[in-house]
Coordinates of C-alpha atoms and ligand atoms in Angstrom, one line a residue:
X9 CA -29.1 6.6 12.4
X10 CA -27.6 3.5 10.8
X11 CA -29.6 1.2 13.1
X12 CA -31.4 -0.3 10.1
X13 CA -28.2 -1.0 8.2
X14 CA -26.5 -2.4 11.3
X15 CA -29.3 -4.8 11.7
X16 CA -28.7 -6.2 8.2
X17 CA -25.1 -7.2 9.0
X18 CA -24.9 -11.0 9.1
X19 CA -23.8 -12.7 12.3
X20 CA -20.5 -14.5 12.8
X21 CA -22.3 -17.9 12.6
X22 CA -24.3 -17.0 9.5
X23 CA -21.1 -16.1 7.7
X24 CA -19.2 -19.1 8.9
X25 CA -21.9 -21.3 7.5
X26 CA -22.3 -19.5 4.2
X27 CA -20.8 -21.3 1.2
X28 CA -18.1 -18.7 0.5
X29 CA -16.7 -18.5 4.0
X30 CA -17.1 -22.2 4.9
X31 CA -14.6 -22.8 2.1
X32 CA -12.1 -20.8 4.0
X33 CA -12.2 -23.2 7.0
X34 CA -10.9 -25.9 4.7
X35 CA -7.9 -23.8 3.9
X36 CA -7.1 -22.2 7.2
X37 CA -7.3 -23.3 10.8
X38 CA -10.9 -22.8 12.0
X39 CA -10.0 -20.6 15.1
X40 CA -8.2 -18.2 12.9
X41 CA -11.2 -18.0 10.4
X42 CA -13.6 -17.3 13.3
X43 CA -11.3 -14.5 14.6
X44 CA -11.0 -13.1 11.1
X45 CA -14.7 -13.1 10.5
X46 CA -15.2 -11.3 13.8
X47 CA -12.6 -8.7 13.0
X48 CA -14.1 -8.0 9.6
X49 CA -17.6 -7.7 10.9
X50 CA -16.5 -5.5 13.8
X51 CA -14.6 -3.3 11.3
X52 CA -17.8 -2.9 9.2
X53 CA -19.9 -2.1 12.3
X54 CA -17.4 0.5 13.4
X55 CA -17.2 2.2 10.1
X56 CA -21.0 2.5 10.0
X57 CA -21.2 3.9 13.6
X58 CA -18.2 6.1 13.2
X59 CA -19.3 9.7 13.5
X60 CA -16.5 10.9 11.2
X61 CA -17.8 9.0 8.3
X62 CA -18.4 11.4 5.4
X63 CA -21.8 12.1 3.7
X64 CA -20.7 10.2 0.6
X65 CA -20.0 7.1 2.7
X66 CA -23.4 7.3 4.4
X67 CA -25.1 7.6 1.0
X68 CA -23.1 4.7 -0.3
X69 CA -24.1 2.5 2.6
X70 CA -27.7 3.8 3.0
X71 CA -29.1 0.6 1.4
X72 CA -29.3 -2.7 3.2
X73 CA -26.0 -4.3 4.0
X74 CA -24.1 -3.8 0.8
X75 CA -21.2 -6.3 1.0
X76 CA -21.4 -9.1 -1.5
X77 CA -20.4 -12.6 -0.4
X78 CA -17.3 -12.3 -2.6
X79 CA -16.3 -9.0 -1.2
X80 CA -16.6 -10.4 2.4
X81 CA -14.7 -13.5 1.4
X82 CA -11.8 -11.3 0.1
X83 CA -11.8 -9.1 3.2
X84 CA -11.7 -12.1 5.5
X85 CA -9.0 -13.9 3.4
X86 CA -6.9 -10.8 3.5
X87 CA -7.1 -10.7 7.3
X88 CA -6.3 -14.4 7.4
X89 CA -3.2 -13.9 5.3
X90 CA -2.0 -11.2 7.7
X91 CA -2.6 -13.5 10.7
X92 CA -0.4 -16.2 9.1
X93 CA 2.5 -13.8 8.5
X94 CA 5.0 -15.1 11.1
X95 CA 8.7 -15.0 11.1
X96 CA 9.9 -16.4 7.7
X97 CA 13.0 -16.5 5.5
X98 CA 13.6 -13.2 3.8
X99 CA 16.1 -12.0 1.2
X100 CA 18.1 -9.0 2.3
X101 CA 19.0 -6.9 -0.7
X102 CA 19.3 -3.7 1.4
X103 CA 23.1 -4.0 1.7
X104 CA 22.8 -3.4 5.4
X105 CA 24.7 -6.4 6.8
X106 CA 23.4 -6.2 10.4
X107 CA 19.8 -5.3 9.9
X108 CA 17.9 -5.5 13.1
X109 CA 14.6 -5.7 11.3
X110 CA 15.9 -8.7 9.3
X111 CA 17.2 -10.5 12.3
X112 CA 20.7 -9.1 12.6
X113 CA 23.4 -11.7 12.1
X114 CA 22.4 -14.7 10.0
X115 CA 23.9 -17.8 11.6
X116 CA 26.8 -19.9 10.3
X117 CA 25.8 -23.2 8.9
X118 CA 27.7 -24.9 11.8
X119 CA 25.5 -23.0 14.3
X120 CA 22.2 -23.8 12.5
X121 CA 23.2 -27.5 12.3
X122 CA 24.1 -27.6 15.9
X123 CA 20.7 -26.3 16.9
X124 CA 19.2 -29.1 14.9
X125 CA 21.6 -31.8 16.2
X126 CA 21.4 -30.9 19.8
X127 CA 17.9 -29.9 20.3
X128 CA 15.7 -32.4 18.5
X129 CA 16.1 -34.7 21.5
X130 CA 17.6 -34.3 25.0
X131 CA 21.0 -32.7 25.5
X132 CA 23.7 -32.2 28.1
X133 CA 22.7 -28.7 28.9
X134 CA 23.6 -28.8 32.6
X135 CA 25.2 -32.2 33.1
X136 CA 28.8 -33.1 32.9
X137 CA 29.0 -36.2 30.8
X138 CA 32.2 -37.5 32.2
X139 CA 31.4 -37.3 35.9
X140 CA 27.6 -37.4 35.6
X141 CA 27.4 -34.5 38.0
X142 CA 25.2 -31.5 37.7
X143 CA 27.2 -28.7 35.9
X144 CA 26.7 -25.2 34.6
X145 CA 25.1 -24.4 31.3
X146 CA 27.7 -21.7 30.8
X147 CA 30.7 -23.9 31.5
X148 CA 31.9 -24.7 27.9
X149 CA 30.9 -21.4 26.5
X150 CA 32.8 -19.6 29.2
X151 CA 35.9 -21.6 28.4
X152 CA 35.6 -20.7 24.8
X153 CA 35.1 -17.0 25.5
X154 CA 38.1 -16.9 27.8
X155 CA 40.4 -18.8 25.3
X156 CA 39.4 -16.5 22.5
X157 CA 39.4 -13.1 24.3
X158 CA 42.0 -13.7 27.1
X159 CA 39.4 -12.9 29.8
X160 CA 39.6 -14.6 33.1
X161 CA 35.9 -15.2 33.4
X162 CA 32.7 -14.8 31.4
X163 CA 29.0 -15.0 31.3
X164 CA 26.3 -15.0 28.6
X165 CA 22.9 -13.3 29.0
X166 CA 19.9 -12.5 26.9
X167 CA 21.5 -9.6 25.0
X168 CA 24.0 -6.8 25.5
X169 CA 21.3 -4.5 27.0
X170 CA 20.9 -7.2 29.7
X171 CA 24.6 -7.5 30.1
X172 CA 25.0 -3.7 30.7
X173 CA 22.0 -3.7 33.1
X174 CA 23.2 -6.7 35.0
X175 CA 26.8 -5.4 35.3
X176 CA 25.7 -2.0 36.4
X177 CA 23.2 -3.4 38.9
X178 CA 26.0 -5.6 40.4
X179 CA 28.8 -3.1 40.4
X180 CA 27.2 0.2 40.8
X181 CA 23.7 0.0 42.5
X182 CA 23.5 3.1 44.8
X183 CA 26.9 4.2 43.7
X184 CA 28.2 6.9 41.4
X185 CA 29.2 5.9 37.9
X186 CA 31.6 8.3 36.1
X187 CA 30.9 8.6 32.4
X188 CA 31.9 11.0 29.6
X189 CA 29.1 13.1 28.1
X190 CA 30.2 11.8 24.7
X191 CA 29.3 8.3 25.9
X192 CA 25.7 8.9 26.9
X193 CA 24.5 7.3 23.7
X194 CA 21.2 6.0 22.3
X195 CA 21.5 2.7 20.5
X196 CA 17.9 2.6 19.2
X197 CA 15.0 0.4 20.2
X198 CA 14.7 2.3 23.5
X199 CA 18.2 1.6 24.7
X200 CA 19.5 4.9 26.1
X201 CA 22.6 4.7 28.3
X202 CA 21.5 7.3 30.9
X203 CA 18.1 5.5 31.2
X204 CA 19.7 2.0 31.6
X205 CA 22.0 3.4 34.2
X206 CA 19.2 5.0 36.2
X207 CA 17.2 1.8 36.0
X208 CA 20.0 -0.2 37.4
X209 CA 20.1 2.1 40.5
X210 CA 23.4 3.7 39.6
X211 CA 23.9 7.4 40.1
X212 CA 25.0 9.1 36.9
X213 CA 28.0 11.4 37.1
X214 CA 28.6 13.1 33.7
X215 CA 32.0 14.5 33.0
X216 CA 33.6 16.4 30.1
X217 CA 31.7 17.7 27.1
X218 CA 30.2 16.2 24.0
X219 CA 33.4 16.5 22.0
X220 CA 36.2 16.7 24.6
X221 CA 36.8 14.7 27.8
X222 CA 40.2 14.6 29.5
X223 CA 41.6 12.3 32.1
X224 CA 41.4 15.1 34.7
X225 CA 37.7 15.3 34.2
X226 CA 37.4 11.6 35.4
X227 CA 39.9 12.2 38.2
X228 CA 38.1 15.2 39.6
X229 CA 34.7 13.4 39.6
X230 CA 35.9 10.4 41.7
X231 CA 34.6 10.4 45.3
X232 CA 34.4 7.7 48.0
X233 CA 31.0 6.8 46.6
X234 CA 32.3 6.1 43.1
X235 CA 31.5 2.5 42.1
X236 CA 32.5 2.4 38.5
X237 CA 34.2 4.2 35.6
X238 CA 32.2 3.5 32.4
X239 CA 33.3 3.8 28.8
X240 CA 30.7 3.2 26.0
X241 CA 31.6 2.6 22.4
X242 CA 30.1 5.2 20.0
X243 CA 28.6 2.4 18.0
X244 CA 26.3 4.2 15.6
X245 CA 27.8 7.7 15.3
X246 CA 31.1 9.5 15.0
X247 CA 32.3 12.7 16.6
X248 CA 34.9 14.3 14.3
X249 CA 36.8 17.5 14.3
X250 CA 37.8 19.3 17.6
X251 CA 37.7 16.2 19.8
X252 CA 39.5 14.6 22.7
X253 CA 38.9 11.2 24.3
X254 CA 40.8 9.4 27.1
X255 CA 42.7 6.3 26.2
X256 CA 41.3 3.1 27.6
X257 CA 44.7 2.3 29.1
X258 CA 44.7 5.6 31.0
X259 CA 41.2 4.9 32.4
X260 CA 42.4 1.5 33.5
X261 CA 45.4 3.0 35.4
X262 CA 43.1 5.6 37.0
X263 CA 40.8 2.8 38.1
X264 CA 43.7 0.8 39.5
X265 CA 45.2 3.7 41.5
X266 CA 41.8 4.6 42.9
X267 CA 40.6 1.0 43.4
X268 CA 37.6 1.5 41.1
X269 CA 36.5 -1.1 38.4
X270 CA 36.5 0.1 34.8
X271 CA 33.8 -1.2 32.5
X272 CA 33.7 -0.9 28.7
X273 CA 30.5 -1.4 26.8
X274 CA 31.9 -2.4 23.4
X275 CA 28.5 -2.8 21.7
X276 CA 29.5 -4.8 18.6
X277 CA 32.4 -6.7 20.1
X278 CA 34.6 -7.6 17.2
X279 CA 36.7 -10.7 17.8
X280 CA 38.8 -10.2 14.7
X281 CA 40.9 -7.2 13.8
X282 CA 39.2 -5.9 10.7
X283 CA 42.0 -3.4 9.8
X284 CA 44.1 -6.3 8.7
X285 CA 41.6 -6.8 5.9
X286 CA 41.5 -3.3 4.7
X287 CA 38.5 -2.3 6.7
X288 CA 38.1 0.6 9.2
X289 CA 39.1 0.2 12.8
X290 CA 36.5 -1.3 15.2
X291 CA 37.7 -2.0 18.8
X292 CA 38.2 -5.7 19.5
X293 CA 37.3 -7.5 22.7
X294 CA 40.9 -8.9 22.9
X295 CA 42.6 -5.4 22.9
X296 CA 40.2 -4.2 25.6
X297 CA 40.9 -7.2 27.8
X298 CA 44.7 -6.7 27.1
X299 CA 44.4 -3.1 28.2
X300 CA 43.4 -4.4 31.6
X301 CA 39.7 -3.3 31.6
X302 CA 37.8 -5.1 34.4
X303 CA 34.6 -5.8 32.6
X304 CA 33.6 -5.7 28.9
X305 CA 30.1 -6.2 27.5
X306 CA 29.2 -6.9 23.9
X307 CA 26.5 -8.4 21.7
X308 CA 26.7 -11.8 20.2
X309 CA 24.5 -11.1 17.1
X310 CA 26.4 -8.1 15.8
X311 CA 29.9 -8.4 14.3
X312 CA 30.4 -11.6 16.2
X313 CA 27.8 -13.2 13.9
X314 CA 26.0 -15.5 16.3
X315 CA 22.5 -15.7 17.9
X316 CA 21.0 -13.0 20.0
X317 CA 23.0 -12.7 23.3
X318 CA 25.2 -10.5 25.4
X319 CA 28.6 -11.4 26.8
X320 CA 30.1 -10.1 30.1
X321 CA 33.8 -10.9 30.3
X322 CA 36.8 -9.7 32.3
X323 CA 38.4 -10.1 35.6
X324 CA 37.3 -13.0 37.7
X325 CA 36.7 -10.9 40.8
X326 CA 34.0 -8.9 39.1
X327 CA 32.5 -11.4 36.8
X328 CA 32.0 -13.9 39.6
X329 CA 30.2 -11.2 41.6
X330 CA 27.9 -10.6 38.6
X331 CA 27.2 -14.3 38.2
X332 CA 25.9 -14.3 41.8
X333 CA 23.4 -11.5 41.2
X334 CA 19.8 -13.0 41.3
X335 CA 19.0 -11.0 38.2
X336 CA 21.4 -13.4 36.3
X337 CA 18.7 -16.1 36.5
X338 CA 16.1 -13.7 35.0
X339 CA 18.4 -12.8 32.1
X340 CA 19.8 -16.3 31.4
X341 CA 19.9 -17.8 27.9
X342 CA 18.2 -20.9 26.7
X343 CA 19.7 -24.0 25.1
X344 CA 19.0 -22.8 21.6
X345 CA 21.3 -19.8 22.2
X346 CA 23.9 -21.9 23.9
X347 CA 24.0 -24.5 21.0
X348 CA 24.3 -21.8 18.4
X349 CA 26.8 -19.6 20.2
X350 CA 29.1 -22.5 21.1
X351 CA 29.2 -23.5 17.5
X352 CA 29.9 -19.9 16.3
X353 CA 32.6 -19.3 18.9
X354 CA 34.3 -22.6 18.0
X355 CA 34.9 -21.2 14.5
X356 CA 36.8 -18.3 16.1
X357 CA 39.4 -20.7 17.4
X358 CA 40.8 -20.5 13.9
X359 CA 40.5 -17.1 12.3
X360 CA 40.4 -18.5 8.8
X361 CA 37.4 -20.7 9.7
X362 CA 35.6 -17.7 11.2
X363 CA 36.2 -15.6 8.1
X364 CA 35.1 -18.3 5.8
X365 CA 32.0 -19.6 7.6
X366 CA 30.5 -16.7 9.6
X367 CA 28.1 -15.0 7.1
X368 CA 28.5 -11.5 8.6
X369 CA 32.3 -11.6 8.2
X370 CA 32.0 -13.3 4.8
X371 CA 29.7 -10.5 3.6
X372 CA 32.0 -7.8 4.8
X373 CA 34.9 -9.3 2.9
X374 CA 33.1 -10.4 -0.2
X375 CA 35.1 -9.2 -3.2
X376 CA 33.5 -6.7 -5.6
X377 CA 33.9 -9.2 -8.5
X378 CA 31.7 -11.7 -6.7
X379 CA 29.0 -9.1 -6.1
X380 CA 29.3 -7.9 -9.7
X381 CA 28.8 -11.5 -10.8
X382 CA 25.6 -11.8 -8.8
X383 CA 24.3 -8.6 -10.3
X384 CA 24.9 -9.9 -13.8
X385 CA 23.2 -13.1 -13.0
X386 CA 20.1 -11.4 -11.7
X387 CA 20.0 -9.2 -14.9
X388 CA 20.7 -12.1 -17.3
X389 CA 18.3 -14.5 -15.8
X390 CA 15.3 -12.2 -16.3
X391 CA 13.6 -13.4 -19.5
X392 CA 13.5 -11.2 -22.7
X393 CA 9.7 -10.8 -22.5
X394 CA 9.9 -9.4 -19.0
X395 CA 12.9 -7.2 -20.0
X396 CA 10.6 -5.3 -22.3
X397 CA 8.9 -3.6 -19.4
X398 CA 11.8 -3.0 -17.2
X399 CA 15.3 -1.5 -17.4
X400 CA 17.9 -3.4 -15.4
X401 CA 21.4 -2.1 -14.9
X402 CA 24.4 -2.5 -12.6
X403 CA 25.5 0.5 -10.6
X404 CA 28.1 1.4 -8.0
X405 CA 27.1 2.1 -4.4
X406 CA 27.8 1.6 -0.8
X407 CA 26.8 -1.2 1.7
X408 CA 26.5 -0.4 5.4
X409 CA 27.6 -2.4 8.4
X410 CA 24.5 -1.4 10.4
X411 CA 23.7 -2.7 13.8
X412 CA 26.1 -0.4 15.6
X413 CA 29.4 -1.2 14.0
X414 CA 31.7 0.8 11.8
X415 CA 29.5 4.0 11.9
X416 CA 29.9 6.3 8.9
X417 CA 32.2 3.8 7.2
X418 CA 30.5 2.4 4.1
X419 CA 31.8 -0.5 2.0
X420 CA 31.8 -0.1 -1.9
X421 CA 29.4 -2.4 -3.5
X422 CA 27.5 -3.2 -6.8
X423 CA 23.7 -3.0 -7.1
X424 CA 21.1 -3.9 -9.6
X425 CA 19.1 -0.8 -10.4
X426 CA 15.6 -1.3 -11.6
X427 CA 13.5 1.1 -13.5
X428 CA 10.1 0.5 -15.0
X429 CA 7.6 2.8 -16.8
X430 CA 4.9 0.4 -15.6
X431 CA 5.4 0.4 -11.9
X432 CA 6.9 3.2 -9.7
X433 CA 9.7 2.5 -7.3
X434 CA 7.5 2.4 -4.2
X435 CA 5.0 0.0 -5.7
X436 CA 7.8 -2.3 -7.1
X437 CA 9.5 -2.4 -3.7
X438 CA 6.1 -3.3 -2.2
X439 CA 5.6 -6.1 -4.6
X440 CA 9.1 -7.5 -4.0
X441 CA 8.4 -7.5 -0.3
X442 CA 5.2 -9.3 -0.9
X443 CA 6.9 -12.0 -3.0
X444 CA 7.7 -15.4 -1.5
X445 CA 10.2 -15.3 0.1
X446 CA 9.9 -11.5 0.7
X447 CA 12.7 -9.5 -0.9
X448 CA 13.8 -6.3 0.8
X449 CA 15.3 -3.6 -1.4
X450 CA 16.4 0.0 -1.2
X451 CA 14.9 2.9 -2.9
X452 CA 17.4 5.6 -4.0
X453 CA 16.6 8.5 -6.4
X454 CA 13.2 7.0 -7.3
X455 CA 14.7 3.7 -8.4
X456 CA 14.7 0.3 -6.7
X457 CA 18.2 -0.9 -5.9
X458 CA 19.2 -4.4 -4.9
X459 CA 22.6 -4.6 -3.1
X460 CA 23.9 -8.0 -3.9
X461 CA 26.5 -8.0 -1.1
X462 CA 23.9 -9.2 1.4
X463 CA 22.2 -11.6 -1.0
X464 CA 23.2 -15.3 -0.7
X465 CA 24.3 -17.1 -3.9
X466 CA 21.3 -19.4 -3.7
X467 CA 19.0 -16.4 -3.6
X468 CA 20.1 -14.8 -6.8
X469 CA 17.8 -16.8 -9.1
X470 CA 14.9 -16.3 -6.7
X471 CA 15.2 -12.5 -7.3
X472 CA 15.1 -12.9 -11.1
X473 CA 12.0 -15.2 -10.8
X474 CA 10.3 -12.7 -8.5
X475 CA 10.8 -9.9 -11.1
X476 CA 9.4 -12.1 -13.8
X477 CA 6.4 -12.9 -11.7
X478 CA 5.8 -9.2 -10.9
X479 CA 6.0 -8.1 -14.5
X480 CA 4.2 -11.0 -16.1
X481 CA 1.0 -10.2 -14.1
Ligands
LIG530 C1 24.0 -2.6 20.3 C2 24.5 -2.0 21.6 C3 23.9 -2.2 22.8 C4 22.7 -3.1 22.9 O1 23.0 -4.4 22.5 P1 21.8 -5.5 22.2 O2 22.5 -6.8 22.0 O3 21.1 -5.0 21.1 O4 20.9 -5.5 23.5 C5 24.4 -1.7 23.9 N1 25.5 -0.9 23.9 C6 26.1 -0.6 22.7 C7 27.3 0.3 22.7 C8 25.7 -1.2 21.5 O5 26.3 -0.9 20.4

């Protein structure tokens, strides 16, 4: 029924040659403009042939093609802008330190510099400089991991999910894996322990209950086909109240008497005892290795504060077996990861350096006075004209570790609370996100809140300027 109107829609070429749209090819790469023109025209065509279009819409479009050149230009430019939104620097004012959406751990300056230094030209990825012989890309990083954690052997793969999959595939394919029901966790982003176990070809043997598992539950489940005892850190939740878990040491002795390896998926993998600094307990890699566990797996972009990766560390006997698995090649890391992870790990050789230079650790330990000072700077830097249309105040609140560490344990913080009669909270958060660089905030009780714990000192003034821009237009 809309045949006539459809016929009046211009062609892709007509549009590209029109004065309005040809201007866009000066501003944006031509292939993107062509794609955007196509998409917009297709959208218009679809909306006209869509049977669900209301009577109003049909009436509105029942004249010849009704889009003005300006309107088309705006639509196409909007599509182009979306196409150009790639990965870019963002300001994290959510107070969630390990925010997967915002790239998890930001790198230490040392790590970022190392990427630049090493990778702009060729590098000694797999050659031993002294002998000139072919070496392993993991050699140096393995030594670092062993020195820091006390493990005999170690390997780095694409992420912790890959580490778990690879370890299970090597140690437990076709065999039974004994695991407490309280450890069958979902990490998010499709990582569910029971599914990963099944995928690796392991046979899941659940023991105990959600809240209570005893050593005898593990003992009773062991058969001659048991390949592994698995413990998983409850990274993102807590079971409290009437509970019982088995000590890692007891699991290790059980494994040793029955000649079965014990693996611990630590998730976050803290390399520094946080309790010393007044923070809640998070199991460290070192204490697990010391307890005698055969294999540990953990992420390198959570509490460790490095690039995305997963570490498998532990007893030589098992880790060497894992290294020989053909899957290892499929899950291996590139030189970017190696450069950044080596530089990050080197900082851990001296605890003070790690605490001072690794952003994740620095953010956890930032004193309230510093955060308070950042809040005041945001507030004071906003000019008096802008201040007329918005109300800025400093309030108390809580930051979150996020990313599967310290679940339920929030860290006291200070936030800038913004209220405006002109723009509601959702719209304001929207505009902040659409600033350059994008600013990510929290909305609580209908107010936009900026948690200054996760904001870098250099970013404080950018926030004030973004607020001025939003309220001056
Ligand atoms: C985060 C986490 C994973 C997944 O690690 P990625 O590095 O995100 O792949 C697996 N297990 C546990 C316990 C975790 O906390």
